[in-house]
C-alpha positions as MATLAB code, in Angstrom:
seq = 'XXXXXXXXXXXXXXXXXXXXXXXXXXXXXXXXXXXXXXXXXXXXXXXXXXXXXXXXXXXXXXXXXXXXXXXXXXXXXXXXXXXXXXXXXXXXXXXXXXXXXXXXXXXXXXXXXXXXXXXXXXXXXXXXXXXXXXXXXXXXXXXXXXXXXXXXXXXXXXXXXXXXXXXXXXXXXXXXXXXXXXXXXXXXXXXXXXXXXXXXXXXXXXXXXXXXXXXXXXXXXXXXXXXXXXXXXXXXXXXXXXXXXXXXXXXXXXXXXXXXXXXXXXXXXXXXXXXXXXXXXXXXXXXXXXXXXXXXXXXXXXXXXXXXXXXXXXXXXXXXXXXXXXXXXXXXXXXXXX';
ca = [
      47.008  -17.168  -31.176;
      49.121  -14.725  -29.495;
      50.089  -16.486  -25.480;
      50.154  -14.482  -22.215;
      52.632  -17.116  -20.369;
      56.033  -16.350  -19.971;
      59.215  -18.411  -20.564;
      62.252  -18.331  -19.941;
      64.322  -15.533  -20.583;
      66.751  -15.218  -24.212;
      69.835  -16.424  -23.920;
      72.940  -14.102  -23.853;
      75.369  -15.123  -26.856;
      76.720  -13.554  -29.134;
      73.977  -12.930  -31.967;
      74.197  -15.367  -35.048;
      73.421  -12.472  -37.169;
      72.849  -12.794  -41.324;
      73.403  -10.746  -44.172;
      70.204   -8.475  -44.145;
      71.101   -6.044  -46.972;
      74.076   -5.554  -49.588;
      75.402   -2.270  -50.425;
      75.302   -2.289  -54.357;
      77.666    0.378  -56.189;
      77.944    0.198  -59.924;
      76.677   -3.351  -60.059;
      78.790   -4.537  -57.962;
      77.953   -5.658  -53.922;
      80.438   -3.283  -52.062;
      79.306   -3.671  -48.439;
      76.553   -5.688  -46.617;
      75.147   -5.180  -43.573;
      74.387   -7.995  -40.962;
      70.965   -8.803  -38.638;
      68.348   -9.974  -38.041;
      64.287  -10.121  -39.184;
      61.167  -11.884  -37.765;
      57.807  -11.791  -39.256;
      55.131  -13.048  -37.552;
      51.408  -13.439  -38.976;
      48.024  -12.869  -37.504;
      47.886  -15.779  -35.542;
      51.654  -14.764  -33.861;
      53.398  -17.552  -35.460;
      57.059  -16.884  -37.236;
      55.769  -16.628  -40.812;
      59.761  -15.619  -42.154;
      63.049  -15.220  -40.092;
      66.439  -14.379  -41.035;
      69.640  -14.055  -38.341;
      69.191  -14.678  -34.587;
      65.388  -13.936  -33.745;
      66.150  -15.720  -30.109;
      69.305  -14.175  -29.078;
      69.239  -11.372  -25.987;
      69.128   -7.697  -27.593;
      68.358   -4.474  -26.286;
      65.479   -3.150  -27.924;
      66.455    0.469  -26.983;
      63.849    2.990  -27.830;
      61.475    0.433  -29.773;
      60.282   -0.328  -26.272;
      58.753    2.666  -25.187;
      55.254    1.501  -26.499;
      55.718   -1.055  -23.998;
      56.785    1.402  -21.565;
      53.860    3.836  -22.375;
      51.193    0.307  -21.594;
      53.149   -0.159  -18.204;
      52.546    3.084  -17.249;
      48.640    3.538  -18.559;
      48.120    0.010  -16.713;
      49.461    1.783  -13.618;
      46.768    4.717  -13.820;
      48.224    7.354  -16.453;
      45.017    8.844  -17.953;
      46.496   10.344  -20.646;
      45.417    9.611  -24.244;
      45.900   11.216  -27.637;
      49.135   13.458  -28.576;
      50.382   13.497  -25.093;
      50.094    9.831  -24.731;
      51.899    9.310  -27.987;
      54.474   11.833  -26.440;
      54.879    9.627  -23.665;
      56.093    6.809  -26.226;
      57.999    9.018  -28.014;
      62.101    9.352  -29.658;
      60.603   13.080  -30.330;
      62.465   15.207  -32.759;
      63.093   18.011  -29.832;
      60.374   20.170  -31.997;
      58.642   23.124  -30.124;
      54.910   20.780  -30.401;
      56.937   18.231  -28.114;
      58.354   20.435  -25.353;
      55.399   21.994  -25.041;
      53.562   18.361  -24.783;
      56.359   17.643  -21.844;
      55.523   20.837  -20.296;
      51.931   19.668  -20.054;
      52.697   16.446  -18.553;
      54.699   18.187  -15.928;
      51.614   20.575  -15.351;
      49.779   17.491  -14.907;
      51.494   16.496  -12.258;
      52.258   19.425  -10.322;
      55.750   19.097  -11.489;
      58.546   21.427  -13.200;
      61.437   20.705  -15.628;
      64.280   20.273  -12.449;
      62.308   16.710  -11.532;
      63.298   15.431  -14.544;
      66.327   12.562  -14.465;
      66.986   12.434  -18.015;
      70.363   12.854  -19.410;
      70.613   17.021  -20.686;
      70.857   17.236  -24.530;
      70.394   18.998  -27.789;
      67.046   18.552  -29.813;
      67.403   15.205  -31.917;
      66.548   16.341  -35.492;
      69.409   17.747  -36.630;
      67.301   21.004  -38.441;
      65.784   22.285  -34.885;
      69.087   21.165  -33.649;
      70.955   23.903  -35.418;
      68.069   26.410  -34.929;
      68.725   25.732  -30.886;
      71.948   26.328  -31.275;
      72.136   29.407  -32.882;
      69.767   30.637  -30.681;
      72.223   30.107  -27.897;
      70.539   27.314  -26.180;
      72.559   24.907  -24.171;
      71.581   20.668  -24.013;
      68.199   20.588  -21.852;
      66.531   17.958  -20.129;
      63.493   19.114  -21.751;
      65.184   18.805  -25.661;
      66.674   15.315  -25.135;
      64.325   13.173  -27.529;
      63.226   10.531  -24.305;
      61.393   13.962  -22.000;
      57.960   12.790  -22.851;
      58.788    9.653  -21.386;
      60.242   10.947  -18.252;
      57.717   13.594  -17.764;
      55.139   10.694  -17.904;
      57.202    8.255  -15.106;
      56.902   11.449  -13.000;
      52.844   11.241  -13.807;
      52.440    7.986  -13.129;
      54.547    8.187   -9.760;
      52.523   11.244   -8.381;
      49.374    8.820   -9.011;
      50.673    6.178   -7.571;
      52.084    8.028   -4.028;
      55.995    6.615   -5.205;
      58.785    8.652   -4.840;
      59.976   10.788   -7.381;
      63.927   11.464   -7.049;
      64.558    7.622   -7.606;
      62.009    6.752   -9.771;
      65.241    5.280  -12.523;
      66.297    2.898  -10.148;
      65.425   -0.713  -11.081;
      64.314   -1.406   -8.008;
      61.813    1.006   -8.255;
      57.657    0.395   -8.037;
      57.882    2.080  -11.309;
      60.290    0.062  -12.878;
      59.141   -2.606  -11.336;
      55.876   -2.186  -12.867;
      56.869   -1.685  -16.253;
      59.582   -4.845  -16.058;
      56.354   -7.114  -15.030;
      54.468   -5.404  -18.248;
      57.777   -5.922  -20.277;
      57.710   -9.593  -19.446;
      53.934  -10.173  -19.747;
      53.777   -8.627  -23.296;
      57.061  -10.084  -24.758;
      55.816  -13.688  -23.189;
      59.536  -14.128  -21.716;
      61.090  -13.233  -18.506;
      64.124  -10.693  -18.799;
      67.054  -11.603  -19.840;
      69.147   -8.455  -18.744;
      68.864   -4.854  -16.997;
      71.099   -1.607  -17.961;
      70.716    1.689  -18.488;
      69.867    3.566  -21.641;
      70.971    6.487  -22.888;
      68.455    8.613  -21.040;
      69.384    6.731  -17.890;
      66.460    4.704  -17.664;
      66.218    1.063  -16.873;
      66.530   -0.574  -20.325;
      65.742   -4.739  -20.347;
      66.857   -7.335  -22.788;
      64.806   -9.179  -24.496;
      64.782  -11.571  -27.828;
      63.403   -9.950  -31.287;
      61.190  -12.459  -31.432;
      59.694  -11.045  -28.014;
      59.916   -7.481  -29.378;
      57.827   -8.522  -32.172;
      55.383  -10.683  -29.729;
      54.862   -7.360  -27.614;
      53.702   -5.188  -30.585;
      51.550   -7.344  -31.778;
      49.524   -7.816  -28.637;
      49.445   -4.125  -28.612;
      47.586   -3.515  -31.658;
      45.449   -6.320  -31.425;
      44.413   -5.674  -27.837;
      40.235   -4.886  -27.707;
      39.296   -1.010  -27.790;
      39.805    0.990  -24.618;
      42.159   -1.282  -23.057;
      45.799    0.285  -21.778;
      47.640   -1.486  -25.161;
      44.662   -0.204  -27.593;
      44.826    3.069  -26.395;
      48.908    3.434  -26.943;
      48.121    2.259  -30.118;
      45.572    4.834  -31.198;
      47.818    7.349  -29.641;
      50.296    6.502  -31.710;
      49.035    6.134  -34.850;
      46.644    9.385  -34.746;
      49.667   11.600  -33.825;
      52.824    9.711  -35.026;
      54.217   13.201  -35.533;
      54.293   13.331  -31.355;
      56.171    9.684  -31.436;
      58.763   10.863  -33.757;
      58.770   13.952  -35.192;
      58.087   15.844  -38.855;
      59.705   14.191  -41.564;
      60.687   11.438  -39.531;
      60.778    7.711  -41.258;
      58.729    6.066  -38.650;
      56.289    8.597  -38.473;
      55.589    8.628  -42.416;
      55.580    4.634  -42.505;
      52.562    5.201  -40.129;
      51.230    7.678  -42.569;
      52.006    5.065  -45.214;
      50.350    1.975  -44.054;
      47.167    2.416  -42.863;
      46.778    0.868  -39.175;
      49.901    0.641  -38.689;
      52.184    1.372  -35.880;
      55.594    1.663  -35.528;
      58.649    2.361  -33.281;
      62.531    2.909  -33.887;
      65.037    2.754  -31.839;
      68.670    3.683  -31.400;
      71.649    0.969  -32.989;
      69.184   -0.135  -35.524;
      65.755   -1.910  -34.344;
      62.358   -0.924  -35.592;
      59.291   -2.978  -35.039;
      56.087   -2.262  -36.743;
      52.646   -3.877  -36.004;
      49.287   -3.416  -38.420;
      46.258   -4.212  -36.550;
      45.429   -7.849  -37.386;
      48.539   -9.011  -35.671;
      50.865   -9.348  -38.694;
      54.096   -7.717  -37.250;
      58.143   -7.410  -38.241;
      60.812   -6.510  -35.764;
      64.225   -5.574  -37.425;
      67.719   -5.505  -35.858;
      70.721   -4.240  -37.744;
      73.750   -5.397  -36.250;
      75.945   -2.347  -37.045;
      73.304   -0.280  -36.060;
      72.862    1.585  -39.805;
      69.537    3.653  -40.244;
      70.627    3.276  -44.027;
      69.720   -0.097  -43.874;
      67.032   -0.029  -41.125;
      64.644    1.537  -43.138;
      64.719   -0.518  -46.466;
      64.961   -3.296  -44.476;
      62.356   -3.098  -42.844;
      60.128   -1.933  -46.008;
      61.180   -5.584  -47.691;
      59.572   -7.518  -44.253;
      56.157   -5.631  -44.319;
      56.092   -6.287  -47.691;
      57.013  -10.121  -47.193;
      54.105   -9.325  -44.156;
      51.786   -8.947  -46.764;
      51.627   -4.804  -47.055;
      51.183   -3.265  -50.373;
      54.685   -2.588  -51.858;
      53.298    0.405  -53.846;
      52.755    1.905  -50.166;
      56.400    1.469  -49.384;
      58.225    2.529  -52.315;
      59.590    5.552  -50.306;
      61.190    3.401  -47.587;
      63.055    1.482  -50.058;
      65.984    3.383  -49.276;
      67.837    6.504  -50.401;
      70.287    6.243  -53.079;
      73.967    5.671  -53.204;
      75.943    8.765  -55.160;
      78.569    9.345  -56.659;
      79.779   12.293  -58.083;
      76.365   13.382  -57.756;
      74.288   10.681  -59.326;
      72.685    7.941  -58.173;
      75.003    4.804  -58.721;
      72.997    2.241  -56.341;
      71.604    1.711  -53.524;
      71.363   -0.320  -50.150;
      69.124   -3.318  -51.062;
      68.001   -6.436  -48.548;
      69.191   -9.398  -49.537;
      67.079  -12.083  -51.830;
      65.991  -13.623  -49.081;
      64.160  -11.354  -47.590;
      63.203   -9.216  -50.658;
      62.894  -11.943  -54.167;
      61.006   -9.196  -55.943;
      63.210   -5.979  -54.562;
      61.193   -2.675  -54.095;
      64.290   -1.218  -55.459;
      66.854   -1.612  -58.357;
      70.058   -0.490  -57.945;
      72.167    0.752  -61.120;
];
């Protein structure tokens, strides 16, 4: 069963990554890409592995479900789209501005209290739209608001202070390192900054993995259950239309899922079974079908993930292969590459 105690935190080394996926052209293996996959079943035990599962990482955005518990454990009430907005990478789409907006309103706040970094929307469609409707990078757009907007919530709540509410040292962050810990079942190994500026801890895969999996197997109402209903009932908040993650959740019934920037996804289905992925180069090409081959080794229907088995590689117009995982991971592949 899945442990509350905490242990010591990963070690920092240089990750003894393994060939996760080959690039096949014509046949012929023309590039592979390097990680590393854990699989855990219901019961939270390592049912495959491949790479460095134990190594410190930075889990980048594929923490924010974590996050998102910290902060409902702390007193957020949200629930439903905005709460999935919270633990969103959101596609910068008008539905998820408007969400951040109603955070704000929430807590008595405007857009100039937010601390994240200013930037254009993420998806690269409404990205051009913004543009060539003469809109400049906002702290609104960048695709980690929903987030912010929240932190702000959950300080006003709490009586914390607002214009420092990034620092580590923060009650805030303090709060949601002591969640971080609790759910991953391992103290932290390391503390930077992410992209958006906020506090971002490192932590193994294998703890990633433990953290989602106590999230959607945590009992109805509880702070973890409720992220995960948010979630899954409006994945299009988390992510954004079209989105990989957000259609995997349409996919697989029950199932949640997160991505995050330089390659990591970790996706949970409510019995516990769970996969984390880390690509070492950091490739979405190979995130996705990667990650398709260990649900599938989790025990998902493969019919269900024929889409994510990866786009295919062209030339001169036709498809000529593909990225595939490796045998390993993937004996029968969900793909066949020419």
């Amino acid at each position: 069963m899945f442990s509350s105690s905490v242990a010591d935190p990963p070690l920092i080394r240089e990750p003894l990554h393994a060939p996760v996926a080959h690039l096949i052209r014509g046949g012929v293996v023309e590039g592979i890409h390097y990680g590393s996959v854990v699989v855990l079943d219901t019961d939270g035990q390592v049912q495959f592995q491949l790479g460095d599962i134990e190594a410190a990482f930075y889990p980048r955005s594929a923490l924010k479900p974590v996050q998102a518990v910290a902060m409902a454990r702390a007193g957020l009430p949200l629930d439903g789209d905005l709460l999935s907005l919270t633990a969103a990478s959101h596609s910068g789409e008008e539905r998820h501005l408007a969400g951040t907006r109603r955070i704000l309103e929430l807590a008595g706040l405007t857009e100039d209290r937010l601390r994240n970094v200013p930037d254009l929307p993420y998806d690269p469609a409404v990205r051009d739209d913004w543009i060539r409707a003469g809109r400049l990078p906002s702290r609104l757009a960048q695709n980690c608001s929903g987030k912010h907007a929240a932190m702000l919530y959950t300080c006003v709540l709490n009586g914390w202070s607002l214009d420092d509410y990034l620092d580590p040292e923060h009650p805030l962050q303090q709060a949601i390192a002591e969640i971080v810990e609790d759910l991953t079942g391992q103290r932290i190994a390391q503390v930077t900054v992410d992209g958006c500026g906020a506090p971002l801890f490192s932590i193994s895969l294998h703890g990633l993995a433990r953290a989602a999996a106590r999230i959607t197997t945590a009992v109805a109402g509880t702070p973890e259950a409720r992220v995960a209903d948010a979630m899954r009932e409006h994945a299009e908040m988390a992510s954004g239309a079209g989105r990989d993650v957000a259609e995997l959740m349409r996919a697989v019934p029950g199932l949640l899922s997160k991505d995050g920037f330089e390659g990591v996804q970790v996706a949970a289905l409510a019995d516990g079974r769970t996969v984390a992925v880390k690509i070492a180069d950091g490739a979405n090409r190979a995130r996705v079908p990667v990650t398709a081959a260990a649900l599938a080794r989790a025990g998902v229907d493969p019919s269900l993930l024929a889409e994510f088995a990866g786009e295919p590689l062209l030339g001169g117009g036709e498809p000529v292969g593909c990225v595939r995982p490796v045998r390993a991971l993937d004996p029968v592949p969900l793909t066949v590459c020419a």
